[in-house]
XYZ file of C-alpha atoms in Angstrom:
493
model
C 97.232 111.488 132.385
C 94.208 112.067 130.137
C 91.608 109.309 129.721
C 90.961 107.731 126.273
C 87.637 109.548 125.783
C 89.265 112.978 126.164
C 92.023 112.060 123.698
C 89.391 110.944 121.162
C 87.458 114.190 121.643
C 90.580 116.322 121.075
C 91.470 114.314 117.969
C 88.013 114.967 116.451
C 88.318 118.716 117.150
C 91.659 118.803 115.330
C 90.351 117.104 112.191
C 87.040 118.826 111.548
C 86.508 120.994 108.443
C 87.234 124.258 110.311
C 90.676 123.185 111.421
C 93.713 125.226 110.222
C 96.673 122.842 110.323
C 100.258 124.118 110.134
C 101.715 124.059 106.615
C 104.155 121.276 105.906
C 107.808 122.053 106.560
C 109.377 123.005 103.212
C 112.367 121.140 101.887
C 115.463 123.321 102.413
C 116.916 124.567 99.142
C 119.231 127.391 98.141
C 117.785 130.327 96.217
C 120.153 131.969 93.772
C 117.879 133.769 91.327
C 118.372 137.504 91.376
C 122.067 137.189 92.068
C 121.422 136.484 95.760
C 122.532 133.312 97.549
C 120.694 132.187 100.674
C 121.388 129.598 103.315
C 119.952 126.140 102.616
C 118.330 126.264 106.035
C 114.799 127.577 105.423
C 112.679 128.735 108.404
C 109.314 127.091 108.979
C 105.834 128.448 109.454
C 104.507 131.809 108.362
C 107.968 133.353 107.965
C 108.979 130.547 105.585
C 105.833 131.108 103.555
C 106.537 134.840 103.340
C 110.115 134.189 102.303
C 108.949 131.899 99.514
C 106.541 134.589 98.360
C 109.299 137.213 98.365
C 111.413 134.821 96.267
C 108.497 134.501 93.851
C 108.161 138.293 93.624
C 111.853 138.677 92.807
C 111.711 135.886 90.228
C 108.728 137.442 88.477
C 110.300 140.908 88.467
C 113.502 139.510 86.961
C 113.478 138.891 83.208
C 115.537 139.085 80.023
C 118.301 136.785 81.241
C 119.383 139.234 83.952
C 120.482 138.299 87.462
C 118.439 141.062 89.136
C 115.293 142.987 88.136
C 115.322 146.158 86.102
C 114.221 149.208 88.152
C 110.584 148.744 89.093
C 107.823 151.068 90.281
C 105.774 150.640 93.437
C 102.812 149.691 91.284
C 104.790 146.905 89.590
C 106.003 145.631 92.942
C 102.548 145.570 94.524
C 100.867 143.976 91.504
C 103.506 141.244 91.461
C 103.217 140.723 95.207
C 99.433 140.427 94.962
C 99.759 137.872 92.158
C 101.663 135.515 94.472
C 99.114 135.869 97.264
C 100.582 138.611 99.459
C 97.882 140.791 101.014
C 99.396 144.111 99.943
C 96.073 145.887 100.503
C 96.962 145.704 104.174
C 99.366 148.610 104.889
C 101.463 146.721 107.435
C 101.917 143.750 105.087
C 102.684 146.006 102.124
C 105.377 147.869 104.051
C 107.007 144.699 105.354
C 107.091 143.056 101.931
C 108.512 146.213 100.336
C 111.283 146.308 102.940
C 112.067 142.619 102.478
C 112.254 142.796 98.677
C 114.445 145.905 98.656
C 116.667 144.552 101.411
C 117.113 141.173 99.711
C 117.964 142.834 96.405
C 119.954 145.704 97.942
C 117.792 148.254 96.096
C 116.749 151.783 97.052
C 114.121 154.276 95.965
C 115.079 156.698 93.189
C 112.861 159.764 93.521
C 113.590 161.121 90.037
C 112.494 158.075 88.062
C 110.034 156.979 90.763
C 111.451 153.460 90.749
C 113.414 151.169 93.029
C 116.911 150.633 91.599
C 120.099 148.769 92.580
C 122.521 150.080 95.165
C 125.854 149.985 93.363
C 128.693 150.928 95.669
C 128.841 148.366 98.489
C 128.391 145.254 96.352
C 130.814 146.290 93.618
C 133.538 147.707 95.856
C 133.624 144.476 97.833
C 133.801 142.299 94.702
C 136.422 144.459 92.982
C 138.700 144.459 96.007
C 138.296 140.731 96.517
C 139.094 139.955 92.884
C 142.017 142.385 92.778
C 143.385 140.575 95.818
C 143.893 137.484 93.642
C 145.992 139.523 91.179
C 148.524 141.291 93.405
C 150.343 138.123 94.572
C 151.347 137.307 90.997
C 152.857 140.715 90.169
C 156.270 139.534 91.322
C 156.072 136.064 89.773
C 154.075 136.028 86.526
C 154.665 139.375 84.795
C 156.629 139.205 81.583
C 159.306 141.837 81.143
C 157.378 143.514 78.323
C 154.188 143.685 80.399
C 156.116 145.078 83.362
C 157.564 147.819 81.127
C 154.118 148.692 79.770
C 152.727 148.849 83.288
C 155.497 151.200 84.350
C 154.597 153.486 81.454
C 150.965 153.250 82.555
C 151.897 154.214 86.105
C 153.890 157.223 84.914
C 150.983 158.416 82.758
C 148.627 158.161 85.739
C 150.960 159.617 88.340
C 151.160 156.401 90.341
C 154.920 155.969 90.695
C 156.776 152.643 90.521
C 154.963 149.420 89.653
C 157.284 147.687 92.136
C 155.468 149.381 95.029
C 152.826 147.365 96.859
C 150.321 150.230 97.059
C 150.697 150.876 93.334
C 150.219 147.202 92.489
C 147.035 147.123 94.562
C 145.681 150.214 92.784
C 146.563 148.894 89.321
C 144.916 145.530 90.102
C 141.728 147.258 91.263
C 141.674 149.476 88.184
C 142.074 146.390 85.994
C 139.042 144.691 87.558
C 137.053 147.933 87.383
C 137.850 148.264 83.676
C 136.655 144.730 82.871
C 133.520 145.230 84.981
C 132.713 148.438 83.091
C 133.216 146.744 79.746
C 130.988 143.857 80.826
C 128.206 146.307 81.778
C 128.585 148.016 78.408
C 128.553 144.599 76.719
C 125.317 143.777 78.568
C 123.771 147.009 77.281
C 124.459 145.864 73.714
C 123.218 142.321 74.488
C 119.878 143.706 75.650
C 119.518 145.246 72.213
C 120.359 142.019 70.378
C 123.670 143.303 69.008
C 125.955 140.774 70.713
C 125.392 137.269 72.155
C 125.440 136.554 75.909
C 128.811 137.198 77.553
C 130.953 134.070 77.369
C 133.538 132.795 79.838
C 136.200 133.993 77.418
C 135.637 137.625 78.362
C 138.451 139.260 76.407
C 137.498 137.394 73.237
C 133.903 138.548 73.693
C 135.119 142.152 74.043
C 137.190 141.871 70.852
C 134.181 140.549 68.961
C 132.012 143.322 70.429
C 134.505 145.906 69.163
C 134.088 144.519 65.644
C 130.297 144.228 65.840
C 129.560 147.588 67.498
C 132.481 149.782 66.455
C 132.545 151.051 70.046
C 136.079 152.123 70.934
C 135.431 151.502 74.611
C 136.057 147.817 73.886
C 139.593 148.523 72.644
C 142.139 146.403 74.479
C 144.870 148.043 76.580
C 147.362 147.040 79.244
C 144.860 146.647 82.109
C 143.094 143.897 80.169
C 146.260 141.814 80.439
C 146.407 142.499 84.168
C 142.799 141.360 84.612
C 143.687 138.033 82.946
C 145.859 137.300 85.998
C 142.824 137.232 88.297
C 141.367 134.041 89.716
C 138.721 132.923 87.198
C 136.004 132.239 89.754
C 136.602 135.533 91.555
C 136.453 137.502 88.292
C 133.320 135.668 87.204
C 131.683 136.519 90.534
C 132.596 140.196 90.129
C 131.245 140.371 86.578
C 127.980 138.790 87.735
C 127.227 142.176 89.329
C 127.324 144.056 86.017
C 123.543 144.418 86.039
C 123.886 146.780 88.998
C 125.703 149.222 86.750
C 123.420 148.492 83.803
C 120.338 149.387 85.873
C 121.865 152.275 87.812
C 119.726 155.450 87.693
C 122.903 157.548 87.934
C 125.711 155.675 86.126
C 128.055 158.672 85.877
C 127.889 159.287 89.619
C 128.254 155.618 90.517
C 131.188 155.043 88.165
C 132.902 158.220 89.341
C 132.475 157.172 92.968
C 133.783 153.675 92.224
C 136.946 155.112 90.722
C 137.414 157.542 93.618
C 136.884 154.785 96.182
C 139.385 152.478 94.471
C 142.043 155.160 93.915
C 143.973 156.635 96.868
C 143.484 160.402 97.044
C 147.228 161.060 96.789
C 147.232 159.602 93.273
C 144.169 161.563 92.179
C 145.596 164.770 93.604
C 148.924 164.258 91.829
C 147.008 164.459 88.533
C 144.636 167.152 89.773
C 141.603 164.862 89.380
C 138.518 166.059 91.262
C 134.967 164.902 90.514
C 132.470 167.549 89.456
C 129.528 167.748 91.902
C 126.318 166.736 90.062
C 124.444 169.958 90.799
C 127.283 172.016 89.303
C 127.510 169.697 86.300
C 123.791 170.134 85.546
C 124.124 173.919 85.699
C 127.129 174.000 83.379
C 125.671 171.624 80.834
C 122.241 173.284 80.839
C 123.828 176.621 79.977
C 126.120 175.265 77.241
C 123.604 172.888 75.704
C 121.633 175.423 73.684
C 120.425 173.238 70.815
C 123.976 171.930 70.409
C 124.117 168.843 68.214
C 127.676 168.005 69.244
C 129.110 168.643 72.695
C 132.826 168.361 73.473
C 133.917 167.105 76.905
C 137.733 167.302 77.225
C 138.996 165.308 80.206
C 135.577 163.687 80.481
C 136.388 161.275 83.334
C 133.160 159.458 84.182
C 131.164 161.828 81.974
C 129.247 163.698 84.662
C 129.411 166.977 82.704
C 127.999 165.543 79.495
C 125.681 162.781 80.697
C 121.953 162.686 80.084
C 119.887 164.154 82.895
C 118.372 160.768 83.702
C 118.797 157.431 81.878
C 115.119 156.490 82.242
C 113.734 159.701 80.773
C 112.812 159.222 77.125
C 112.185 162.943 76.550
C 115.052 165.341 77.141
C 117.000 168.236 75.673
C 120.368 166.499 75.712
C 122.750 166.960 72.750
C 122.596 164.539 69.861
C 126.192 163.456 70.386
C 129.070 163.877 72.827
C 132.761 163.677 71.944
C 134.686 162.649 75.046
C 138.448 163.230 75.109
C 140.765 161.471 77.579
C 144.458 160.595 77.658
C 143.774 157.580 79.860
C 142.215 154.458 78.279
C 140.633 153.669 81.668
C 138.962 157.089 81.809
C 137.763 156.536 78.241
C 136.071 153.297 79.305
C 134.569 155.002 82.359
C 133.117 157.884 80.390
C 131.927 155.837 77.437
C 130.224 153.275 79.669
C 128.556 155.912 81.832
C 127.270 157.915 78.866
C 126.020 154.849 76.985
C 124.239 153.403 80.018
C 122.720 156.844 80.535
C 121.333 156.912 76.991
C 123.718 159.545 75.609
C 125.250 158.857 72.180
C 128.985 159.361 72.391
C 132.360 158.836 70.773
C 135.182 158.213 73.258
C 138.666 159.188 72.127
C 142.014 158.413 73.736
C 143.888 161.586 72.933
C 145.641 164.518 74.556
C 143.206 167.405 74.120
C 146.083 169.865 73.930
C 147.369 168.086 70.811
C 143.984 167.393 69.201
C 143.227 168.985 65.841
C 139.578 170.137 65.506
C 139.466 168.569 62.025
C 139.959 165.137 63.609
C 136.427 165.321 65.043
C 134.979 165.505 61.484
C 132.073 167.709 62.589
C 131.508 171.111 64.136
C 131.318 171.387 67.914
C 128.360 173.282 69.346
C 129.700 173.730 72.879
C 132.273 172.660 75.456
C 131.885 171.546 79.058
C 135.094 170.899 80.934
C 136.560 170.208 84.353
C 140.236 170.016 83.303
C 143.015 168.473 85.390
C 144.475 170.934 87.897
C 148.071 169.682 87.760
C 150.528 172.456 88.596
C 153.029 173.595 85.987
C 155.960 172.434 88.111
C 154.529 168.906 88.316
C 154.351 168.452 84.550
C 157.245 166.731 82.737
C 159.631 169.468 81.571
C 159.727 168.442 77.915
C 155.940 168.059 77.707
C 155.347 171.395 79.427
C 157.726 173.255 77.103
C 156.094 171.718 74.029
C 152.570 172.555 75.165
C 153.547 176.087 76.116
C 155.186 176.661 72.740
C 152.171 175.271 70.851
C 149.737 177.492 72.753
C 151.875 180.578 72.188
C 152.029 179.825 68.465
C 148.265 179.214 68.129
C 147.202 182.237 70.207
C 149.962 184.674 69.309
C 150.460 185.718 72.933
C 153.134 185.152 75.558
C 152.120 182.447 78.049
C 153.842 182.059 81.401
C 155.892 178.879 81.752
C 154.490 178.563 85.286
C 150.926 178.137 84.042
C 149.100 175.096 85.487
C 147.625 172.509 83.147
C 144.025 173.719 83.382
C 144.881 177.117 81.839
C 146.044 175.432 78.620
C 142.616 173.789 78.270
C 141.031 177.249 78.279
C 143.457 178.517 75.635
C 143.021 175.420 73.473
C 139.228 175.368 73.609
C 138.806 178.481 71.462
C 139.972 176.701 68.290
C 137.044 174.243 68.565
C 134.322 176.913 68.780
C 132.565 179.072 66.232
C 131.123 182.493 66.965
C 128.198 182.190 69.374
C 129.169 178.734 70.680
C 129.265 178.395 74.438
C 131.753 176.893 76.882
C 131.657 176.310 80.635
C 134.808 175.544 82.620
C 135.158 174.504 86.251
C 138.637 175.481 87.462
C 140.470 176.876 90.484
C 140.175 180.660 90.816
C 143.947 181.106 91.153
C 144.485 182.576 87.675
C 142.459 185.639 88.709
C 145.132 186.811 91.143
C 148.451 185.372 89.878
C 150.992 186.620 87.382
C 150.533 183.603 85.088
C 146.860 184.483 84.916
C 147.371 187.897 83.329
C 147.746 186.533 79.813
C 144.796 184.169 80.275
C 142.497 186.922 81.515
C 143.380 189.086 78.513
C 142.844 186.111 76.211
C 139.363 185.511 77.622
C 138.499 189.194 77.160
C 139.763 189.174 73.584
C 138.223 185.881 72.432
C 135.004 185.489 74.436
C 132.025 187.344 75.681
C 132.216 186.537 79.395
C 128.670 185.912 80.527
C 129.653 185.221 84.142
C 132.492 184.195 86.418
C 130.945 182.372 89.335
C 133.398 182.295 92.224
C 132.650 180.139 95.244
C 133.244 181.432 98.749
C 136.946 180.859 99.566
C 136.070 180.830 103.281
C 133.267 178.314 102.793
C 133.228 174.582 102.224
C 135.057 173.343 99.128
C 132.850 172.097 96.311
C 135.193 169.102 95.986
C 135.103 166.245 98.474
C 138.857 165.849 98.874
C 140.487 169.114 97.798
C 140.676 172.553 99.374
C 140.399 174.474 96.115
C 138.364 177.631 95.618
C 136.317 176.800 92.540
C 135.417 179.134 89.701
C 132.947 178.515 86.874
C 133.589 180.442 83.671
C 130.521 180.833 81.439
C 131.929 181.894 78.075
C 130.571 182.590 74.600
C 132.908 182.594 71.599
C 133.048 186.041 70.034
C 134.700 186.833 66.686
C 134.634 190.581 67.428
C 136.251 190.418 70.832
C 134.572 189.946 74.177
C 133.501 192.528 76.718
C 134.023 190.784 80.031
C 130.793 192.388 81.043
C 129.655 190.310 84.006
C 131.222 188.808 87.107
C 129.227 187.169 89.871
C 130.175 185.630 93.209
C 128.207 183.028 95.140
């Protein structure tokens, strides 16, 4: 046991002016700014101090009524960190703080824009599935007969089968939540520009008002909106709180396309011949077609990867003035319109069957076409629809068209009526028409109506360009020709 004099001596050493006492233990409190909830239990000591500083950095980076920061550069991050007392001039400290901020926000580095931006997939997939899980139990108890009939029509249009099937109900519920989330991100884009007020708890009413104020057809109501109203209110509100992740995405077309693919079983996408265009192929096709084109047509636009701006944060680009996106599915219309708008590309989404669309309905001349049409086989199409389409194409082209032609061939036939001499078109399709009997009439049509700049055929023995389909892809680079084409080039890669 120490004597009293030693205790007094130690006490004086601990209270002189050079002493560095421990900081007081902070009062535990939850931190929710930035859309991130933390445990009320706050660690003590240096780690607690660093956590508070990281919270301060995130708060200062976040502005404009958003839940998370807009994409920020390294310079912005380090200046903000220095302003709250973090010694970012020390490499080890700078690296640790960078890791902590990005990890807490679930952000990653985007090399094109040289900014840190939100990771979209994990957060949104989890929230969409969770919210959809509150909808499926009520399919058998709270659907009116009229809504059930409309949903069955929806399922038939999208190749899903019977709405009475559990797997179909799960898919429809997820699509409903995805649709509302997309609309909320689009709504937020307009709010940032002062066009609409903050999103209210009455989401559907806000969307109806936005349709009136903006004229944007993506806000049009359709059957999935009624399905989304069956969701648990708190779960839906939590899902929509993540809309800023889409708003700030550096690649909205890719993220939205991946969300749809992740939420839709491959058997349903394959039944409609839906396969996402790889980004590198999309850039090549669009770059070739977009030769000072004021208006670009994207039939079957999906998430808009073929017609999207190169990068949403680039203010200078050579993108077309306007894109007309055509889709039979209202959900695909919302996907494409949201992706293009968030990416900075002016667009008009239309819910229409491209094969029945009159060029005069667009009310302006088209300068080019980019298209990855659905690959549905001829046998899989409804008999009455197939016969009508086949007859219409034969009448408009004046040639005999095989009744066994798959759906994508009709898009090639139909496209010519939208183009003037010298306009360009790029199509991504299977290569099957090159070697089949139904392809004979199409090949002659292309020779007669286009100058074929190139047919780029991918290696049939190599890896498929599509993630979930073993299809040998072919890109047709075509130029409309009033004097008849020459078919002068054909390349293989």
